[in-house]
Coordinates of C-alpha atoms in Angstrom, one line a residue:
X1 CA 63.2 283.7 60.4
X2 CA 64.5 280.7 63.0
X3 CA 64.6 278.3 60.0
X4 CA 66.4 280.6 57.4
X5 CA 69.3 281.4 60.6
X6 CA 69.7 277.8 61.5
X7 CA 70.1 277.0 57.7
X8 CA 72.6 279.7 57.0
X9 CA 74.4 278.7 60.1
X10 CA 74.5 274.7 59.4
X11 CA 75.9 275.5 56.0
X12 CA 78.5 278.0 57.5
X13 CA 79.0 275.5 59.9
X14 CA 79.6 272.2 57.2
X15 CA 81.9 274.6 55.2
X16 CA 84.2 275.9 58.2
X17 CA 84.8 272.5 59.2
X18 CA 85.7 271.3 55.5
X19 CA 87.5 274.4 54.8
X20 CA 89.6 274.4 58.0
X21 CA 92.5 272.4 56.8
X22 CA 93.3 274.6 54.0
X23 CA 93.9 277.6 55.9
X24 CA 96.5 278.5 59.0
X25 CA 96.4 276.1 61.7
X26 CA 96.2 279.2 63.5
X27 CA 96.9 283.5 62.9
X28 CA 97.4 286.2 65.8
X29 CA 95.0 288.3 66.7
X30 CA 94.9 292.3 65.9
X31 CA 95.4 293.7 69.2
X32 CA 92.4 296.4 68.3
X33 CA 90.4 293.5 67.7
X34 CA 90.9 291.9 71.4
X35 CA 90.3 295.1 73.4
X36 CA 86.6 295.3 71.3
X37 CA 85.9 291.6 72.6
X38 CA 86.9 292.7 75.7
X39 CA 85.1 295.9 76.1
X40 CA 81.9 293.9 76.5
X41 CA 79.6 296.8 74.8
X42 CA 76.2 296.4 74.9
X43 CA 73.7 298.3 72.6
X44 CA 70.6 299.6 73.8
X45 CA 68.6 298.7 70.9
X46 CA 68.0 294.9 70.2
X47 CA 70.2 293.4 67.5
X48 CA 69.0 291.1 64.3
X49 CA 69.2 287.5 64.8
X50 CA 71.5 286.8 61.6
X51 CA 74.3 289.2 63.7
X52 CA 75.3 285.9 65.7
X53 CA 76.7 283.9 62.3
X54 CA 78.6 287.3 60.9
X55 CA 79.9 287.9 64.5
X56 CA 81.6 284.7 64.9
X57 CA 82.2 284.9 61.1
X58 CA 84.5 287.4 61.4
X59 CA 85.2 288.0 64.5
X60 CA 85.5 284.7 66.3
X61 CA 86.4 281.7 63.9
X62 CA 89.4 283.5 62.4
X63 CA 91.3 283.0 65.7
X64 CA 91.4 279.7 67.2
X65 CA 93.3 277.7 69.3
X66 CA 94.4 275.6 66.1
X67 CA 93.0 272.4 67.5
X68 CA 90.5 271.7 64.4
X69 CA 93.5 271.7 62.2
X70 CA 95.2 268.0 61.2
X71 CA 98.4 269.9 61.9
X72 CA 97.9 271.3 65.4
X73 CA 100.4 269.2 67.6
X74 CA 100.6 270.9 70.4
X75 CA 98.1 269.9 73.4
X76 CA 95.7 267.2 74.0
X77 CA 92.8 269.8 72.3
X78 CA 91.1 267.3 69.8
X79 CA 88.9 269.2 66.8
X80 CA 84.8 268.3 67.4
X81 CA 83.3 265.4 66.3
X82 CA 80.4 266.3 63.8
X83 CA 77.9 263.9 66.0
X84 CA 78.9 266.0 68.7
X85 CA 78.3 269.5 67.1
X86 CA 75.1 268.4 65.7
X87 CA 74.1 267.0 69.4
X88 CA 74.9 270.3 71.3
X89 CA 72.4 271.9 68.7
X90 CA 69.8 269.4 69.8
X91 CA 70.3 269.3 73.4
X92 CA 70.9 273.3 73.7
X93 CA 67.7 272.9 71.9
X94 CA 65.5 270.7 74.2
X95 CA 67.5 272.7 77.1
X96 CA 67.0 270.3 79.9
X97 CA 69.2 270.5 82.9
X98 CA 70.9 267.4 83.8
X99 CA 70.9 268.5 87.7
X100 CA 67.5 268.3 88.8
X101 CA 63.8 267.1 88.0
X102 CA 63.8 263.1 85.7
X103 CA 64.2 263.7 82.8
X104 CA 65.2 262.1 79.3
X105 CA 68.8 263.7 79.2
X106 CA 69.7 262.7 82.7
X107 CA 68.9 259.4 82.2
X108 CA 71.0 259.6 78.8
X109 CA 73.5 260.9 81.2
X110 CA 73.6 257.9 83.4
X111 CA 74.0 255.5 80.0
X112 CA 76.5 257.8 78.9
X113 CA 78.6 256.9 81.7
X114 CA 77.8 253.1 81.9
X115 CA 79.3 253.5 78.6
X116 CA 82.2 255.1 79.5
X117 CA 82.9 252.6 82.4
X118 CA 82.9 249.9 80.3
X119 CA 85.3 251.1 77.5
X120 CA 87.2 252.1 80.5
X121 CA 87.6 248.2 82.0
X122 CA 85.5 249.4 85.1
X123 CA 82.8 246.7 86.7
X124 CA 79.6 246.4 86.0
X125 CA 77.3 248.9 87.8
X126 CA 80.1 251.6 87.8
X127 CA 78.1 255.1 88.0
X128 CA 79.7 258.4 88.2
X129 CA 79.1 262.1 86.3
X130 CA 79.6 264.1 83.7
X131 CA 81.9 267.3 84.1
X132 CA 83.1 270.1 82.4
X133 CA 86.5 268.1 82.3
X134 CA 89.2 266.4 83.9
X135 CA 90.0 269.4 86.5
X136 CA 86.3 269.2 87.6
X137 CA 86.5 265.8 87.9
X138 CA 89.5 265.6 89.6
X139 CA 88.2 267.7 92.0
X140 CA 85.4 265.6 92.9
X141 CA 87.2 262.6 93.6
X142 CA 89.7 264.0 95.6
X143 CA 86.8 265.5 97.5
X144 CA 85.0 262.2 97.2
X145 CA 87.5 260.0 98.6
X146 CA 88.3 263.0 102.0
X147 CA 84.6 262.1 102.6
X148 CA 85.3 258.5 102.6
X149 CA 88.1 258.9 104.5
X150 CA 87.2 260.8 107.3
X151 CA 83.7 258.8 107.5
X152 CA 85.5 255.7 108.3
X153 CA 87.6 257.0 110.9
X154 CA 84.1 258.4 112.6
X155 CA 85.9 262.3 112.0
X156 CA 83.4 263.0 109.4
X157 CA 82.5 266.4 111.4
X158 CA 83.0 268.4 114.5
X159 CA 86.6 268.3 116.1
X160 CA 87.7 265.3 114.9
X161 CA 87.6 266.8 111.7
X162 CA 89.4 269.3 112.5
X163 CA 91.9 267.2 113.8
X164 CA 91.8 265.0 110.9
X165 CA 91.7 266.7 108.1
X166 CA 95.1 268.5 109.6
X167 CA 97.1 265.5 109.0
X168 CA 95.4 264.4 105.6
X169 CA 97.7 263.6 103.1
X170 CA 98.2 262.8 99.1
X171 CA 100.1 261.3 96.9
X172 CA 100.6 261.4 92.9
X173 CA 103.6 261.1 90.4
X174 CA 105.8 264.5 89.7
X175 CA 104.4 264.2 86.2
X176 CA 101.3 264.1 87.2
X177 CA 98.8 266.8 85.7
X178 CA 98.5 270.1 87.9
X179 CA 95.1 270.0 88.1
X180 CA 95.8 267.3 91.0
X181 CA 97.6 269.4 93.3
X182 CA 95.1 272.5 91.9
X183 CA 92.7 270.1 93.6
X184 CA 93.8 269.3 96.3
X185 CA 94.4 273.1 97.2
X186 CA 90.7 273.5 96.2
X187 CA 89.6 270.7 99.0
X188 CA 91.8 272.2 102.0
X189 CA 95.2 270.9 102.2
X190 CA 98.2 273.2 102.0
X191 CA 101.5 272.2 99.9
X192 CA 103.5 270.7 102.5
X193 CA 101.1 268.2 102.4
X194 CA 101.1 267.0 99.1
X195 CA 103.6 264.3 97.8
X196 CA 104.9 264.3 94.5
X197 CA 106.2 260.9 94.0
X198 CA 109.3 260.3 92.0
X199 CA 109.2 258.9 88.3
X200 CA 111.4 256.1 86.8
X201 CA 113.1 256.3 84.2
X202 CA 110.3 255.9 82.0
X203 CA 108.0 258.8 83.6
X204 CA 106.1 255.8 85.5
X205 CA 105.3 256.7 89.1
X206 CA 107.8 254.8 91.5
X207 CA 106.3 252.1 93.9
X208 CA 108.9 251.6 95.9
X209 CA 109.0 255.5 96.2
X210 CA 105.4 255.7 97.2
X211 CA 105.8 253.0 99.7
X212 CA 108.5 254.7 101.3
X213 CA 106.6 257.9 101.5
X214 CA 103.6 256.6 103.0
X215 CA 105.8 255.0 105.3
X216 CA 107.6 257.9 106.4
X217 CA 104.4 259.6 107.0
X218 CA 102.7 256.8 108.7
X219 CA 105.6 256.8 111.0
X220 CA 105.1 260.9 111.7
X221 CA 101.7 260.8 112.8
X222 CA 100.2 261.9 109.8
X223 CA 97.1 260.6 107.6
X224 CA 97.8 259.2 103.9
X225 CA 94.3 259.3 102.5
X226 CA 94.6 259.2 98.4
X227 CA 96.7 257.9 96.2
X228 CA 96.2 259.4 92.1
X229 CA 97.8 257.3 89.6
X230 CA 97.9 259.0 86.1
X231 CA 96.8 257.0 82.8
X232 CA 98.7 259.0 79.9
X233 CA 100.9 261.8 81.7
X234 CA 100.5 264.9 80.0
X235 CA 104.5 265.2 79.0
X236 CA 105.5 261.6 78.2
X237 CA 102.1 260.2 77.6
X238 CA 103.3 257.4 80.6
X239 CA 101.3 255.1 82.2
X240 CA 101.5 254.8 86.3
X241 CA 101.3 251.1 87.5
X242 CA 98.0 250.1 88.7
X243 CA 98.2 246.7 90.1
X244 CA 101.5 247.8 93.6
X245 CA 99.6 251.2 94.1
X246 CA 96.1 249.5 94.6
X247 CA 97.9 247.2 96.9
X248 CA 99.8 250.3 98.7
X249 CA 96.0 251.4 99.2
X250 CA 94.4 248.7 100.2
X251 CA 97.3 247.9 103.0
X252 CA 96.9 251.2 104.5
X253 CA 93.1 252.3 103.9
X254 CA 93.8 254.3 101.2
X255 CA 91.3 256.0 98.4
X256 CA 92.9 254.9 94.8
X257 CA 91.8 257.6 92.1
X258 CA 93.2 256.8 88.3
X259 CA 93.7 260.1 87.0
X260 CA 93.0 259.0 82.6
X261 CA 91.4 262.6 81.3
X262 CA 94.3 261.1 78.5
X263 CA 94.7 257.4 78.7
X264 CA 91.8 256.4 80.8
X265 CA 90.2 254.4 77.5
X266 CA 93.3 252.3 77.2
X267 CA 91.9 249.0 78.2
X268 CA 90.0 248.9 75.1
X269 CA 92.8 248.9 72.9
X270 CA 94.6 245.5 72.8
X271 CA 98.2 247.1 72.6
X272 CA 97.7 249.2 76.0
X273 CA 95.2 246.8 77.4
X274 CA 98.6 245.2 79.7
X275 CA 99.1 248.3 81.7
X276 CA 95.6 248.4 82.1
X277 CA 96.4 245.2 84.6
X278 CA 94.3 246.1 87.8
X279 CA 92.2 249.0 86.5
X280 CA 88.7 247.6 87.8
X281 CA 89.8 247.3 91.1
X282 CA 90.3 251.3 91.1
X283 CA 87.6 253.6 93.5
X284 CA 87.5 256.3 90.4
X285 CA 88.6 257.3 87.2
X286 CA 88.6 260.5 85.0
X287 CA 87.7 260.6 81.8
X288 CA 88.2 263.5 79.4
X289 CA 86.1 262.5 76.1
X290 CA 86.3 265.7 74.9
X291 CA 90.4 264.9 74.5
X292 CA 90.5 260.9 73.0
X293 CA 86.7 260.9 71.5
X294 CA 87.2 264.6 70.6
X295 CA 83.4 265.4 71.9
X296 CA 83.0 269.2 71.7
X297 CA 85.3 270.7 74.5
X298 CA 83.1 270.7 78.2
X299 CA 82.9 267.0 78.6
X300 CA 84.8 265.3 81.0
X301 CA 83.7 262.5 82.9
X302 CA 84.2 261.1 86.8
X303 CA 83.4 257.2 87.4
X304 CA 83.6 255.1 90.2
X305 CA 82.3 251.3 90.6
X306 CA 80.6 252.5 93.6
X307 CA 78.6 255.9 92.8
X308 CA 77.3 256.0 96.2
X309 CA 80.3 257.6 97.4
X310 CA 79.0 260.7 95.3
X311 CA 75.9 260.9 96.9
X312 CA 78.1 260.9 100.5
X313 CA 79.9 263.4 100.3
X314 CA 78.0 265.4 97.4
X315 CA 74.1 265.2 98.5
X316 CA 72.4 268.4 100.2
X317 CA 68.2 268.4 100.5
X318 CA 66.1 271.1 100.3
X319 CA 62.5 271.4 100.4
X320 CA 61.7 273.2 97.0
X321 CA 64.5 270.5 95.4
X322 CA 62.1 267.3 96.3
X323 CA 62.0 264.3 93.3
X324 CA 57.9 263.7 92.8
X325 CA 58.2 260.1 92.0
X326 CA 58.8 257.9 94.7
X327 CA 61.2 255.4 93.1
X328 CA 63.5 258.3 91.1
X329 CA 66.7 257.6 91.0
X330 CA 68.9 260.5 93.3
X331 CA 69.2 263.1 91.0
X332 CA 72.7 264.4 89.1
X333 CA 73.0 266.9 91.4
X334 CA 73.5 264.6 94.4
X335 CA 76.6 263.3 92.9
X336 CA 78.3 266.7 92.3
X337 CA 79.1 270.7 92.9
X338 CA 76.6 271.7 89.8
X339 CA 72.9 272.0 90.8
X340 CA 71.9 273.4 87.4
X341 CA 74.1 271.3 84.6
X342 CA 73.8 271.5 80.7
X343 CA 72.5 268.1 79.0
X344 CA 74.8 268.9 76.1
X345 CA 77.2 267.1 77.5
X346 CA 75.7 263.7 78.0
X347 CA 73.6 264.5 74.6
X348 CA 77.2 264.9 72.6
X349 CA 78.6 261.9 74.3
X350 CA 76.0 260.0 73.4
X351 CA 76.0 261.0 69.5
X352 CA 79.8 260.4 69.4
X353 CA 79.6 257.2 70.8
X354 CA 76.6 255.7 69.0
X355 CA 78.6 257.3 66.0
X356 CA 81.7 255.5 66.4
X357 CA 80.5 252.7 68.1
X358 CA 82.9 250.6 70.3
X359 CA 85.2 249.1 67.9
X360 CA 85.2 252.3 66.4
X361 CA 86.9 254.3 69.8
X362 CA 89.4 251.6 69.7
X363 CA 90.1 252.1 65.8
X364 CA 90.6 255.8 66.8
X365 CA 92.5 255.2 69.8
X366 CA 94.8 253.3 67.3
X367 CA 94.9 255.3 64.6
X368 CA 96.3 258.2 67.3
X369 CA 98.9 255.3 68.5
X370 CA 100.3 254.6 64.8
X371 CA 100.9 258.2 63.7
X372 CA 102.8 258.8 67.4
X373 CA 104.7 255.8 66.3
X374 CA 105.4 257.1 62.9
X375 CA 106.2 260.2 64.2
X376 CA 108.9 259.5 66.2
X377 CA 110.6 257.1 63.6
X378 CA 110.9 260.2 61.4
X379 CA 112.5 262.1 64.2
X380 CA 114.6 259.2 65.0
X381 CA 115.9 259.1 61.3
X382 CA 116.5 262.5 61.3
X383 CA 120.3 263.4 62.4
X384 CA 119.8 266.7 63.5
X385 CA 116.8 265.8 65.7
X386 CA 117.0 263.7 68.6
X387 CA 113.9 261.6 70.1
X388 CA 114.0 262.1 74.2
X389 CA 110.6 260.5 75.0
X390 CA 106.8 259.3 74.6
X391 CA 104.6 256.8 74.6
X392 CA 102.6 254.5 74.9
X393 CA 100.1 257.3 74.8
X394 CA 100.6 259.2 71.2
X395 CA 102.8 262.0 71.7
X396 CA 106.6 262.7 71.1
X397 CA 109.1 264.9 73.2
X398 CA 112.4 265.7 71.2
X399 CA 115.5 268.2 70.6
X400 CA 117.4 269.8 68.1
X401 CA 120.4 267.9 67.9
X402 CA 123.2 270.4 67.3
X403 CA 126.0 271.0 69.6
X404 CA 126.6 274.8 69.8
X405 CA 122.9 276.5 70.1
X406 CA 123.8 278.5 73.6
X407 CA 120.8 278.2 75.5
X408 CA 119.5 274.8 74.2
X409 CA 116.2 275.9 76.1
X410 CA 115.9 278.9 74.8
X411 CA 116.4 277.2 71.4
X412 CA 113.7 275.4 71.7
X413 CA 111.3 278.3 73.0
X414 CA 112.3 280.3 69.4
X415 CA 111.7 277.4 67.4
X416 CA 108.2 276.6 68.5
X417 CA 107.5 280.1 68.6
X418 CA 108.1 280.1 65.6
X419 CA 106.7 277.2 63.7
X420 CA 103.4 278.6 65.3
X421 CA 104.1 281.8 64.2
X422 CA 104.5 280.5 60.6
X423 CA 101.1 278.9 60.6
X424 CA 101.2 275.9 58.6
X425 CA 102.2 273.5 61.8
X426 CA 101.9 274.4 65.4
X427 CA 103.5 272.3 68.6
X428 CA 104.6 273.5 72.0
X429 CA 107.1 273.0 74.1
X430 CA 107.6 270.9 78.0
X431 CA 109.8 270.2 80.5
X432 CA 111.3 266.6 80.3
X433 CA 113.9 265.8 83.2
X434 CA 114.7 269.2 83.7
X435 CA 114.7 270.6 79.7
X436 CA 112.8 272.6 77.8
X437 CA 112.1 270.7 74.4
X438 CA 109.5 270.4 71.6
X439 CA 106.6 267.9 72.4
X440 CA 104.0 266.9 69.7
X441 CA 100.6 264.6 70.3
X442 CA 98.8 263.3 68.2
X443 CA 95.0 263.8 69.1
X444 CA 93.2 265.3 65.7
X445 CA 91.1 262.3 63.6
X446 CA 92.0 264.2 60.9
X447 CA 95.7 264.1 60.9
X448 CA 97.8 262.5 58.5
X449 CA 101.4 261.0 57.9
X450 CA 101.8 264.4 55.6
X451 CA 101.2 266.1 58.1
X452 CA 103.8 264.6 60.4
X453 CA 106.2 265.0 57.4
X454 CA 105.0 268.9 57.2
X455 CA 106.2 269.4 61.2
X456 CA 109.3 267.8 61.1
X457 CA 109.8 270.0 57.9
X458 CA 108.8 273.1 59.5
X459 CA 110.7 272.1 63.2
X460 CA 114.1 272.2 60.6
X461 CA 112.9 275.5 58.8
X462 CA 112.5 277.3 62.2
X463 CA 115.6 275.9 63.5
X464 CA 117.4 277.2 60.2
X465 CA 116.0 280.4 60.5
X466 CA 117.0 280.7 63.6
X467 CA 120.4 280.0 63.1
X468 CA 120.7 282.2 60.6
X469 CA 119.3 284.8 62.8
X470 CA 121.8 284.6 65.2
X471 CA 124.7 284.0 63.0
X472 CA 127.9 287.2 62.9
X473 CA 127.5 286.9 59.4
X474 CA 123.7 287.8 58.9
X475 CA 122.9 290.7 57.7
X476 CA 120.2 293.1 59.2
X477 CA 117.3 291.8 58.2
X478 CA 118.5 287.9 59.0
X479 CA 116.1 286.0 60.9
X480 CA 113.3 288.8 60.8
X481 CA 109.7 287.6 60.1
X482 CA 108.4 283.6 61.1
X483 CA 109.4 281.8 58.3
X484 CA 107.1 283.0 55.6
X485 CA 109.3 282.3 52.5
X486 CA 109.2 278.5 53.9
X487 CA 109.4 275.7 50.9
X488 CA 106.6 273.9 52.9
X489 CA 103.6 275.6 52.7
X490 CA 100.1 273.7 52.4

């Protein structure tokens, strides 16, 4: 019965993923159907095995995100990696937790991230931990680096904590991702602590800027603990400076934390490898290979050249949690929040990875990096579009160029509304020096230059039909629907 399931679900499995490009990139739910997932009934009887595949047959895998499709441009979602989708099989199968007791996949878990570290440019003997992604592990740093903090300054408890931690303070880019300052809430310290540092004019953060901050709060009594740099800003797909913030830190007796869920792999590609200037001398990094290796979503990765911080501020005994062998390494859990944690994600790591190989993550990385390049000669050739920003990390932010649209913002809402709506493309939208425009990455292995020649087709279509829709002379049904009579369809 076990064999015959897994058999029909491997082949479901092999002809979803080849089928997937055909079909929508993505199709709105029935609103009947949503409130049954949500109504969470349970039968009393038990159900037959071979109900799981027809369940997400019909119910599930006809409403995606859109990220397994070549054309989905609109976050940094990457489609699975078959190594990885075979390994979660595997390792959901051996079922090992990666927290506690030695085992196989926690030792897999601790190559996985030597791995990592050195794609990454980080020293040799670099540790760290897996995550369930960039938030997690941004998290842990910032938590991480307070420990460190207040441990030197001999306030690591008791009232001068207390008095310490009241004047702690951070700083990051305004681009930065808001999982920093989510963070940063997380760990203790209100908003009018946090310092979003002002961008140049190429979405890098501003040294001079965060010098001047720092300063300024020096100079008030206040404690600048933790600086986060980000390596491929979510927007622009910038890249912070390493080398003047390390320095900053280093001056004062500051943390450094390299926020790269994005662009944290950079110094393995030759082109990017210059910004990457610096980036061993960092105290951690985040990883997200479940956005540039596209390893099945729920692995993200936190690395610093000197793990034992982890254990410092992230270790907790207890008597019925006691290793048996006397020269174990400190278990998993020592080094994060999770006590129980899945080996899935060390298990697909490793399978993408050994899959790819190292020359093959910098092949991908490029690949990525020439279609972003591509795409934004097209929109550059393209009169009635106009190319704002991007790069060096593989995205593009750009406007409809056309004078008399009203709202230009709301424009832009309505026309990524609905390419999405039409299916056959999808992209989003973001804020770019105070506009709302359309913003395309390029993260899917799959993705080709047709593709890239599809959205720009479909970005005009929508912008037409939206015209129309709002021109005196329409008639009544101008502008209804999303664009299904469109020339363009796969």
């Amino acid at each position: 019965m076990l064999r015959d399931e897994l058999a029909a679900a491997a082949q479901w499995v092999a002809d979803y993923l080849n089928e997937l490009p055909a079909g929508p990139v993505a199709r709105p739910m029935p609103a009947k159907q949503r409130a049954r997932l949500r109504e969470g009934r349970l039968d009393r009887q038990a159900g037959d095995l071979g109900r799981v595949l027809d369940f997400v047959r019909d119910e599930i895998a006809p409403f995606p995100t859109g990220n397994g499709h070549p054309a989905f441009f609109a976050w940094v979602n990457s489609p699975p990696a078959p190594a990885g989708v075979i390994a979660e099989l595997l390792a959901g199968t051996v079922n090992a937790t990666c927290g506690m007791g030695e085992n196989a996949l926690m030792d897999l878990e601790r190559g996985t991230v030597r791995m990592l570290a050195g794609l990454a440019g980080l020293p040799d003997g670099t540790g760290g931990v897996l995550t369930s992604g960039g938030s997690m592990a941004n998290l842990l740093a910032l938590a991480t680096a307070r420990t460190w903090f207040l441990t030197l300054r001999g306030s690591g408890d008791g009232p001068a904590y207390d008095r310490d931690h009241a004047r702690l303070t951070l700083y990051y880019s305004a681009r930065a991702h808001m999982s920093v300052a989510k963070a940063a809430s997380c760990i203790g310290l209100p908003t009018h602590r946090l310092r979003p540092i002002a961008a140049d004019a190429h979405d890098r953060l501003d040294p001079a800027a965060l010098r001047a901050a720092v300063a300024a709060d020096l100079d008030a009594g206040l404690l600048p603990f933790c600086t986060v740099s980000t390596l491929g800003t979510t927007a622009t797909g910038a890249v912070d400076p390493l080398e003047p913030v390390t320095q900053l830190c280093r001056k004062v007796g500051m943390w450094h934390h390299a926020d790269g869920a994005w662009g944290g792999l950079g110094a393995a590609v030759p082109a990017l490898a210059p910004l990457y200037r610096g980036v061993g001398d960092l105290d951690s990094m985040t990883v997200d290979p479940h956005k540039t290796l596209s390893v099945p979503v729920g692995c993200g990765a936190l690395l610093l050249p000197d793990p034992e911080h982890l254990h410092t501020a992230f270790a907790h005994q207890a008597s019925y949690l006691a290793a048996a062998e006397p020269d174990a390494l400190p278990w998993l859990s020592h080094a994060t929040i999770e006590l129980t944690r899945p080996g899935t994600r060390a298990m697909a790591l490793w399978a993408t990875l050994q899959h790819l190989g190292r020359d093959g993550v910098t092949g991908l990385i490029e690949h990525y990096l020439g279609l972003a390049d591509q795409l934004r000669d097209r929109i550059s050739a393209e009169p009635r579009l106009e190319l704002l920003a991007g790069g060096p990390w593989p995205v593009a932010c750009f406007r409809i160029a056309e004078p008399d649209v009203g709202d230009p913002d709301a424009l832009h809402t309505r026309v990524a509304r609905r390419v999405q709506d039409g299916g056959r493309a999808y992209l989003a939208t973001v804020a770019v020096r105070g506009r709302t425009v359309l913003r395309a990455c390029l993260c899917n292995y799959r993705t080709t230059t047709d593709d890239l020649d599809l959205l720009v087709r479909e970005v005009l279509h929508a912008a037409d039909a939206d015209t129309d829709r709002r021109s005196p002379a329409a008639g009544p049904g101008a502008g209804s629907g999303s664009g299904s009579g469109s020339p363009t369809s796969r």
